[in-house]
Tab-separated table of C-alpha atoms and ligand atoms in Angstrom:
chain	number	residue	atom	x	y	z
L	1485	MET	CA	-95.565	-58.819	46.404
L	1486	GLU	CA	-93.846	-60.580	49.303
L	1487	THR	CA	-90.067	-60.281	49.118
L	1488	GLN	CA	-88.159	-63.442	50.054
L	1489	TYR	CA	-84.990	-63.149	52.127
L	1490	PHE	CA	-81.981	-65.390	51.693
L	1491	GLN	CA	-79.093	-65.214	54.125
L	1492	VAL	CA	-75.713	-66.447	52.886
L	1493	ASP	CA	-72.099	-66.436	54.006
L	1494	ARG	CA	-70.086	-63.979	51.926
L	1495	HIS	CA	-67.104	-66.303	51.505
L	1496	LYS	CA	-68.870	-69.669	51.354
L	1497	PRO	CA	-72.438	-69.063	50.186
L	1498	ASP	CA	-74.776	-72.039	50.470
L	1499	LYS	CA	-75.237	-73.407	46.959
L	1500	GLU	CA	-78.800	-74.604	47.608
L	1501	ILE	CA	-79.876	-71.121	48.623
L	1502	LEU	CA	-78.165	-69.447	45.676
L	1503	THR	CA	-79.804	-72.008	43.389
L	1504	GLN	CA	-83.224	-70.875	44.631
L	1505	ALA	CA	-82.279	-67.256	43.968
L	1506	ALA	CA	-80.902	-68.195	40.534
L	1507	ARG	CA	-84.205	-69.911	39.665
L	1508	ILE	CA	-86.076	-66.684	40.357
L	1509	LEU	CA	-83.744	-64.815	38.005
L	1510	VAL	CA	-84.044	-67.454	35.274
L	1511	SER	CA	-87.834	-67.275	35.458
L	1512	GLY	CA	-87.778	-63.504	34.937
L	1513	GLY	CA	-87.883	-62.260	38.553
L	1514	LEU	CA	-85.838	-59.587	40.314
L	1515	VAL	CA	-83.236	-60.511	42.939
L	1516	ALA	CA	-81.055	-58.057	44.854
L	1517	PHE	CA	-77.610	-59.412	45.727
L	1518	PRO	CA	-74.332	-58.092	47.133
L	1519	THR	CA	-71.330	-57.342	44.961
L	1520	GLU	CA	-67.997	-55.994	46.201
L	1521	THR	CA	-69.078	-52.442	45.269
L	1522	VAL	CA	-72.748	-52.026	46.298
L	1523	TYR	CA	-75.883	-54.223	46.249
L	1524	GLY	CA	-77.205	-54.816	42.719
L	1525	LEU	CA	-80.784	-55.431	41.579
L	1526	GLY	CA	-80.483	-58.341	39.146
L	1527	ALA	CA	-82.620	-59.537	36.251
L	1528	ASN	CA	-82.074	-61.745	33.202
L	1529	GLY	CA	-80.049	-59.373	31.019
L	1530	LEU	CA	-81.155	-60.978	27.760
L	1531	GLU	CA	-84.900	-60.803	28.476
L	1532	PRO	CA	-86.532	-57.423	27.782
L	1533	GLN	CA	-89.513	-58.146	30.076
L	1534	ALA	CA	-87.277	-58.996	33.020
L	1535	VAL	CA	-85.119	-55.930	32.396
L	1536	ALA	CA	-88.241	-53.750	32.222
L	1537	GLY	CA	-89.037	-54.965	35.752
L	1538	ILE	CA	-85.823	-53.365	37.040
L	1539	PHE	CA	-86.850	-49.963	35.696
L	1540	ARG	CA	-90.315	-50.358	37.247
L	1541	ALA	CA	-89.075	-51.464	40.668
L	1542	LYS	CA	-86.483	-48.675	40.914
L	1543	GLY	CA	-88.481	-45.937	39.202
L	1544	ARG	CA	-85.442	-45.604	36.958
L	1545	PRO	CA	-85.595	-43.409	33.816
L	1546	SER	CA	-85.543	-45.692	30.766
L	1547	ASP	CA	-82.682	-43.789	29.107
L	1548	ASN	CA	-80.338	-44.851	31.912
L	1549	PRO	CA	-78.662	-48.044	30.653
L	1550	LEU	CA	-77.717	-51.042	32.804
L	1551	ILE	CA	-74.463	-52.897	33.390
L	1552	LEU	CA	-74.419	-56.583	32.436
L	1553	HIS	CA	-72.662	-58.766	35.008
L	1554	ILE	CA	-70.967	-62.006	33.980
L	1555	ALA	CA	-69.394	-64.926	35.865
L	1556	GLU	CA	-66.396	-65.627	33.583
L	1557	ALA	CA	-64.348	-63.210	31.487
L	1558	SER	CA	-64.911	-65.332	28.355
L	1559	GLU	CA	-68.682	-64.651	28.533
L	1560	VAL	CA	-68.049	-61.102	27.352
L	1561	LEU	CA	-67.572	-62.519	23.840
L	1562	GLN	CA	-71.275	-63.312	23.501
L	1563	LEU	CA	-72.192	-59.680	24.252
L	1564	VAL	CA	-69.680	-57.504	22.382
L	1565	ARG	CA	-68.507	-57.236	18.788
L	1566	THR	CA	-64.804	-56.718	19.440
L	1567	ILE	CA	-62.439	-56.411	22.354
L	1568	PRO	CA	-59.808	-53.746	21.642
L	1569	ALA	CA	-56.297	-54.441	22.977
L	1570	ASN	CA	-56.598	-51.831	25.729
L	1571	ALA	CA	-59.868	-53.351	26.966
L	1572	ARG	CA	-58.251	-56.778	26.988
L	1573	ALA	CA	-55.352	-55.423	29.043
L	1574	LEU	CA	-57.775	-53.945	31.588
L	1575	MET	CA	-59.735	-57.196	31.854
L	1576	GLU	CA	-56.578	-59.208	32.429
L	1577	ARG	CA	-55.395	-56.870	35.138
L	1578	TYR	CA	-58.560	-55.809	36.974
L	1579	TRP	CA	-61.192	-58.511	36.385
L	1580	PRO	CA	-62.769	-59.786	38.491
L	1581	GLY	CA	-63.194	-56.415	40.188
L	1582	PRO	CA	-64.952	-53.036	40.365
L	1583	LEU	CA	-64.288	-52.086	36.717
L	1584	THR	CA	-67.010	-51.793	34.060
L	1585	LEU	CA	-66.009	-51.691	30.388
L	1586	VAL	CA	-68.150	-50.039	27.704
L	1587	LEU	CA	-67.778	-51.889	24.399
L	1588	GLU	CA	-69.636	-52.195	21.075
L	1589	ARG	CA	-72.657	-54.395	21.645
L	1590	LYS	CA	-73.904	-57.395	19.718
L	1591	PRO	CA	-77.574	-57.527	18.635
L	1592	ILE	CA	-78.306	-60.160	21.322
L	1593	VAL	CA	-78.198	-57.367	23.942
L	1594	PRO	CA	-81.718	-55.917	24.321
L	1595	ASP	CA	-82.314	-52.184	23.754
L	1596	GLN	CA	-83.803	-52.009	27.254
L	1597	VAL	CA	-80.342	-52.781	28.666
L	1598	THR	CA	-78.428	-50.234	26.595
L	1599	GLY	CA	-81.034	-47.473	26.527
L	1600	GLY	CA	-80.824	-47.732	22.739
L	1601	LEU	CA	-77.047	-47.071	22.614
L	1602	ASP	CA	-74.876	-49.173	20.306
L	1603	THR	CA	-72.570	-49.942	23.219
L	1604	VAL	CA	-72.989	-52.158	26.268
L	1605	ALA	CA	-71.423	-51.915	29.734
L	1606	VAL	CA	-70.008	-55.197	31.109
L	1607	ARG	CA	-68.463	-56.185	34.432
L	1608	LEU	CA	-67.077	-59.324	36.053
L	1609	PRO	CA	-67.617	-58.817	39.802
L	1610	ASP	CA	-65.175	-60.105	42.393
L	1611	SER	CA	-67.789	-60.971	45.025
L	1612	VAL	CA	-68.079	-64.749	45.458
L	1613	ILE	CA	-71.839	-64.503	46.023
L	1614	ALA	CA	-72.389	-62.416	42.887
L	1615	ARG	CA	-70.247	-64.612	40.664
L	1616	GLU	CA	-71.689	-67.859	41.981
L	1617	LEU	CA	-75.266	-66.614	41.618
L	1618	ILE	CA	-74.636	-65.414	38.054
L	1619	ARG	CA	-72.883	-68.664	37.186
L	1620	LEU	CA	-75.893	-70.671	38.429
L	1621	THR	CA	-78.232	-68.719	36.135
L	1622	GLY	CA	-76.019	-69.272	33.091
L	1623	LEU	CA	-77.043	-65.758	31.988
L	1624	PRO	CA	-75.606	-62.274	31.880
L	1625	ILE	CA	-77.370	-60.460	34.722
L	1626	ALA	CA	-78.382	-56.825	34.322
L	1627	ALA	CA	-77.879	-55.220	37.720
L	1628	PRO	CA	-78.001	-51.527	38.585
L	1629	SER	CA	-77.674	-50.492	42.206
L	1630	ALA	CA	-80.533	-51.907	44.304
L	1631	ASN	CA	-82.007	-48.576	45.455
L	1632	LEU	CA	-84.981	-46.472	44.421
L	1633	SER	CA	-83.795	-44.129	41.689
L	1634	GLY	CA	-82.249	-40.976	43.161
L	1635	ARG	CA	-81.403	-42.548	46.535
L	1636	PRO	CA	-77.905	-43.563	47.635
L	1637	SER	CA	-76.696	-46.952	46.461
L	1638	PRO	CA	-77.232	-49.569	49.186
L	1639	THR	CA	-74.206	-51.196	50.796
L	1640	THR	CA	-76.230	-53.424	53.148
L	1641	ALA	CA	-79.243	-55.722	52.712
L	1642	GLU	CA	-81.133	-53.534	55.226
L	1643	ALA	CA	-80.708	-50.496	52.977
L	1644	VAL	CA	-81.977	-52.557	50.014
L	1645	ALA	CA	-85.019	-53.674	52.010
L	1646	ALA	CA	-85.789	-50.096	53.080
L	1647	ASP	CA	-86.101	-49.086	49.399
L	1648	LEU	CA	-87.320	-52.213	47.609
L	1649	SER	CA	-89.076	-54.544	50.056
L	1650	GLY	CA	-92.417	-55.559	48.523
L	1651	ARG	CA	-91.299	-54.435	45.053
L	1652	ILE	CA	-88.945	-57.314	44.149
L	1653	GLU	CA	-89.006	-61.107	44.431
L	1654	ALA	CA	-85.965	-61.620	46.662
L	1655	ILE	CA	-82.991	-60.173	48.519
L	1656	VAL	CA	-79.797	-62.160	49.071
L	1657	ASP	CA	-78.169	-60.869	52.257
L	1658	GLY	CA	-74.413	-61.381	52.254
L	1659	GLY	CA	-73.474	-58.658	54.744
L	1660	PRO	CA	-71.985	-55.233	54.009
L	1661	CYS	CA	-70.124	-54.521	50.749
L	1662	ASP	CA	-66.345	-54.007	50.720
L	1663	VAL	CA	-65.798	-51.036	48.415
L	1664	GLY	CA	-68.912	-48.998	49.157
L	1665	VAL	CA	-68.984	-46.947	45.951
L	1666	GLU	CA	-69.980	-48.165	42.473
L	1667	SER	CA	-67.647	-49.598	39.856
L	1668	THR	CA	-65.395	-47.458	37.712
L	1669	ILE	CA	-66.829	-47.129	34.173
L	1670	ILE	CA	-64.409	-46.778	31.270
L	1671	ASP	CA	-65.436	-46.427	27.629
L	1672	CYS	CA	-63.095	-48.546	25.514
L	1673	THR	CA	-64.708	-47.612	22.182
L	1674	THR	CA	-62.786	-44.319	21.964
L	1675	PRO	CA	-59.178	-44.329	20.599
L	1676	VAL	CA	-57.951	-43.344	24.062
L	1677	PRO	CA	-60.253	-44.978	26.658
L	1678	THR	CA	-62.473	-42.473	28.466
L	1679	LEU	CA	-63.258	-42.518	32.187
L	1680	LEU	CA	-67.033	-42.056	32.502
L	1681	ARG	CA	-67.413	-42.702	36.240
L	1682	PRO	CA	-64.659	-42.889	38.871
L	1683	GLY	CA	-65.041	-45.864	41.212
L	1684	GLY	CA	-63.339	-48.784	42.882
L	1685	ILE	CA	-60.514	-49.046	40.305
L	1686	THR	CA	-58.699	-45.713	40.552
L	1687	LEU	CA	-57.566	-43.432	37.737
L	1688	GLU	CA	-53.981	-44.117	38.793
L	1689	MET	CA	-54.580	-47.863	38.342
L	1690	LEU	CA	-56.078	-47.300	34.874
L	1691	MET	CA	-53.167	-45.064	33.844
L	1692	ASP	CA	-50.734	-47.693	35.013
L	1693	THR	CA	-52.158	-50.160	32.489
L	1694	LEU	CA	-53.143	-47.812	29.655
L	1695	GLY	CA	-50.561	-45.015	29.796
L	1696	GLU	CA	-53.235	-42.450	28.932
L	1697	VAL	CA	-56.895	-42.033	29.851
L	1698	GLU	CA	-59.318	-39.335	28.744
L	1699	ILE	CA	-61.655	-38.070	31.449
L	1700	ASP	CA	-65.238	-37.213	30.567
L	1701	PRO	CA	-65.196	-33.436	31.182
L	1702	ALA	CA	-68.775	-33.647	32.504
L	1703	LEU	CA	-67.415	-35.406	35.600
L	1704	SER	CA	-66.383	-32.150	37.224
L	1705	ARG	CA	-68.997	-29.777	35.747
L	1706	ASP	CA	-72.763	-29.880	35.784
L	1707	ASP	CA	-73.295	-27.851	32.571
L	1708	LEU	CA	-72.112	-30.662	30.242
L	1709	ILE	CA	-73.959	-33.858	29.328
L	1710	PRO	CA	-72.102	-36.898	30.715
L	1711	LYS	CA	-71.285	-39.795	28.366
L	1712	ALA	CA	-72.646	-42.280	30.927
L	1713	PRO	CA	-76.329	-41.304	30.778
L	1714	GLY	CA	-76.923	-42.154	34.447
L	1715	MET	CA	-74.339	-39.632	35.597
L	1716	LYS	CA	-76.612	-36.734	34.678
L	1717	TYR	CA	-79.072	-37.551	37.429
L	1718	ARG	CA	-78.784	-36.099	40.922
L	1719	HIS	CA	-78.001	-39.353	42.685
L	1720	TYR	CA	-77.032	-39.923	46.262
L	1721	ALA	CA	-78.750	-36.877	47.673
L	1722	PRO	CA	-79.814	-36.630	51.309
L	1723	SER	CA	-83.130	-34.824	51.717
L	1724	ALA	CA	-81.599	-31.699	53.310
L	1725	PRO	CA	-79.609	-29.345	51.057
L	1726	MET	CA	-75.896	-30.063	51.249
L	1727	VAL	CA	-72.943	-27.740	50.643
L	1728	LEU	CA	-69.547	-29.258	49.846
L	1729	LEU	CA	-66.396	-27.445	50.951
L	1730	GLU	CA	-63.345	-27.989	48.747
L	1731	GLY	CA	-59.763	-26.776	48.984
L	1732	GLU	CA	-56.637	-27.332	51.056
L	1733	GLU	CA	-57.195	-29.721	53.951
L	1734	VAL	CA	-56.649	-27.206	56.772
L	1735	ASN	CA	-58.700	-24.484	55.049
L	1736	VAL	CA	-61.604	-26.847	54.490
L	1737	ALA	CA	-61.729	-27.925	58.117
L	1738	ALA	CA	-61.504	-24.333	59.394
L	1739	ALA	CA	-64.137	-23.028	56.945
L	1740	LEU	CA	-66.494	-25.888	57.749
L	1741	ILE	CA	-66.331	-25.216	61.473
L	1742	GLU	CA	-66.987	-21.530	60.814
L	1743	LYS	CA	-69.978	-22.264	58.542
L	1744	VAL	CA	-71.433	-24.665	61.076
L	1745	ARG	CA	-71.066	-22.136	63.910
L	1746	GLN	CA	-72.755	-19.464	61.864
L	1747	ALA	CA	-75.690	-21.676	60.910
L	1748	VAL	CA	-76.167	-22.728	64.544
L	1749	LEU	CA	-76.257	-19.038	65.519
L	1750	GLU	CA	-78.961	-18.493	62.885
L	1751	GLY	CA	-81.019	-21.122	64.700
L	1752	LYS	CA	-80.699	-23.779	62.011
L	1753	ARG	CA	-80.547	-27.506	62.631
L	1754	VAL	CA	-77.158	-28.259	61.178
L	1755	GLY	CA	-75.668	-31.490	59.872
L	1756	ALA	CA	-72.053	-32.150	58.969
L	1757	VAL	CA	-70.383	-34.901	56.950
L	1758	VAL	CA	-66.816	-34.843	58.158
L	1759	SER	CA	-63.573	-36.646	58.850
L	1760	ALA	CA	-62.825	-37.992	62.318
L	1761	GLU	CA	-60.199	-35.261	62.623
L	1762	THR	CA	-62.691	-32.443	61.987
L	1763	ALA	CA	-65.466	-34.058	64.045
L	1764	ALA	CA	-63.315	-33.638	67.152
L	1765	LEU	CA	-63.428	-29.850	66.665
L	1766	LEU	CA	-67.159	-29.385	66.015
L	1767	PRO	CA	-69.651	-27.770	68.410
L	1768	THR	CA	-71.637	-30.459	70.212
L	1769	GLU	CA	-75.151	-29.328	69.273
L	1770	ILE	CA	-74.912	-30.348	65.640
L	1771	GLN	CA	-75.729	-33.678	63.974
L	1772	PHE	CA	-72.491	-34.891	62.521
L	1773	ALA	CA	-71.726	-38.099	60.642
L	1774	VAL	CA	-68.120	-39.212	60.421
L	1775	TYR	CA	-67.034	-40.831	57.152
L	1776	GLY	CA	-63.586	-41.901	58.340
L	1777	HIS	CA	-60.084	-40.523	58.430
L	1778	ARG	CA	-59.256	-37.669	56.088
L	1779	ARG	CA	-56.366	-39.389	54.330
L	1780	ASN	CA	-58.009	-42.810	54.057
L	1781	ALA	CA	-60.208	-42.522	50.965
L	1782	GLY	CA	-60.926	-46.269	51.013
L	1783	GLU	CA	-62.440	-46.015	54.474
L	1784	ILE	CA	-64.419	-42.945	53.407
L	1785	ALA	CA	-65.757	-44.648	50.242
L	1786	ASN	CA	-66.845	-47.554	52.382
L	1787	HIS	CA	-68.870	-45.386	54.782
L	1788	LEU	CA	-70.055	-42.698	52.385
L	1789	TYR	CA	-73.588	-43.838	51.542
L	1790	ASN	CA	-74.459	-44.887	55.078
L	1791	VAL	CA	-73.287	-41.485	56.257
L	1792	LEU	CA	-75.505	-39.738	53.697
L	1793	LEU	CA	-78.439	-41.992	54.605
L	1794	SER	CA	-78.035	-41.251	58.315
L	1795	PHE	CA	-79.608	-37.808	57.787
L	1796	ASP	CA	-82.876	-39.462	56.749
L	1797	HIS	CA	-83.359	-40.421	60.405
L	1798	ASN	CA	-82.038	-37.144	61.835
L	1799	PRO	CA	-83.668	-34.366	59.845
L	1800	VAL	CA	-81.647	-31.145	59.571
L	1801	ASP	CA	-82.032	-27.874	57.642
L	1802	VAL	CA	-78.617	-27.848	56.024
L	1803	ILE	CA	-75.610	-30.164	55.760
L	1804	TYR	CA	-71.989	-29.095	55.324
L	1805	ALA	CA	-69.654	-31.710	53.872
L	1806	GLU	CA	-65.887	-31.779	54.103
L	1807	GLY	CA	-64.110	-32.418	50.765
L	1808	ILE	CA	-60.962	-34.561	50.559
L	1809	SER	CA	-58.001	-34.927	48.181
L	1810	GLU	CA	-58.844	-36.442	44.784
L	1811	SER	CA	-55.989	-38.934	44.701
L	1812	GLY	CA	-56.792	-42.652	44.581
L	1813	LEU	CA	-60.355	-43.463	45.665
L	1814	GLY	CA	-60.686	-39.767	46.601
L	1815	LEU	CA	-61.764	-39.035	42.998
L	1816	ALA	CA	-64.749	-41.403	43.316
L	1817	VAL	CA	-65.622	-40.035	46.763
L	1818	MET	CA	-65.511	-36.415	45.568
L	1819	ASN	CA	-67.573	-37.242	42.475
L	1820	ARG	CA	-70.333	-38.713	44.694
L	1821	LEU	CA	-70.130	-35.853	47.197
L	1822	ARG	CA	-70.396	-33.232	44.419
L	1823	LYS	CA	-73.471	-34.948	43.043
L	1824	ALA	CA	-75.009	-35.373	46.493
L	1825	ALA	CA	-74.474	-31.636	46.970
L	1826	GLY	CA	-76.138	-30.895	43.620
L	1827	TYR	CA	-72.834	-29.095	42.788
L	1828	LYS	CA	-73.337	-26.563	45.582
L	1829	ILE	CA	-69.599	-26.227	46.140
L	1830	LEU	CA	-67.744	-23.703	48.231
L	1831	GLN	CA	-64.081	-23.305	47.271
L	1832	VAL	CA	-62.068	-22.225	50.288
C	99	AMP	P1	-75.682	-48.328	38.255
C	99	AMP	O1	-75.444	-49.780	37.977
C	99	AMP	O2	-76.925	-48.047	39.012
C	99	AMP	O3	-74.464	-47.746	38.853
C	99	AMP	O4	-75.861	-47.637	36.840
C	99	AMP	C1	-75.130	-48.005	35.700
C	99	AMP	C2	-74.332	-46.891	35.158
C	99	AMP	O5	-73.688	-47.333	33.967
C	99	AMP	C3	-75.168	-45.662	34.753
C	99	AMP	O6	-74.499	-44.476	35.118
C	99	AMP	C4	-75.227	-45.800	33.236
C	99	AMP	O7	-75.410	-44.565	32.603
C	99	AMP	C5	-73.875	-46.417	32.918
C	99	AMP	N1	-73.900	-47.152	31.636
C	99	AMP	C6	-74.504	-48.334	31.402
C	99	AMP	N2	-74.363	-48.698	30.100
C	99	AMP	C7	-73.646	-47.729	29.494
C	99	AMP	C8	-73.177	-47.513	28.169
C	99	AMP	N3	-73.423	-48.382	27.183
C	99	AMP	N4	-72.479	-46.375	27.924
C	99	AMP	C9	-72.221	-45.494	28.915
C	99	AMP	N5	-72.646	-45.643	30.198
C	99	AMP	C10	-73.344	-46.733	30.495
C	100	MG	MG1	-77.347	-46.589	40.604
């Protein structure tokens, strides 16, 4: 299949072009498009055949449910049975934005979307392109990240093309995404809402609205089954084995430099995923990728997947990654780094 490319301005997308992309979606095709978090691979979320195409194109396991994206908050009513007060409060405060709510589904939502669960995940994105495209289809759009299953989520149209060119009908290129990590997922069907995936809306922001939030214990351990089925898979992994160093800032930097030195002495090709501060102290012969400044988790989230992808072009034997504080967006960053490392974590 030949993939069509559409180029649009992220703030003022050309309506004619988005209409062409919307037509493809309405007729059952797959279109990748930017959101504020990462690029999504869209399909008609009410049409089982179209949704099945997403799983085929990505090689995604069928038990990994999809998020339905809508263009107006009111459209959630057609998809869910009830909206509890706490979910309503979150929608009012953080929609449109990088927050996905899990709610009880209505029968109109196909099993292919929910992986057979009796809940559905819904999000109203903030990206103008995403909202306008969805609005033009008049449909809820199922859209997981637009990567091959197991690869990092794409934050540029080039990264989408590298994975999915020839496998999908079209790619809408709206430039790089703002947030860089996926949406926060919160289950609002439990008495106290439960955080299933940390993301663009931070735990602190959720607490501020809700007062209390449960955290899925599987988020920090790999011996429990996560409540968001997709979180059990080893996403975001570079091809070389990666070890994540966690602990106090100064200890982490010192231990990382030591580990790197040692591996170089053993004759290994070494990679490092580090802050700008630590990069300045590394030996020159190693392949390092800088994710940003240590205390700026937003900057790090934004660069994270490109940094992980950079090792595809520079093969190494082992990668050491520098952990950061879990406050704010740091929780989402550390969750992705732990998964990328396959939970090979060194506490220092
Ligand atoms: P992606 O859009 O690629 O980030 O994947 C969607 C994520 O949402 C996966 O981790 C899914 O497991 C999760 N998800 C989708 N629907 C539900 C649901 N009904 N309950 C819990 N998690 C869900
Ligand atoms: Mg994904």
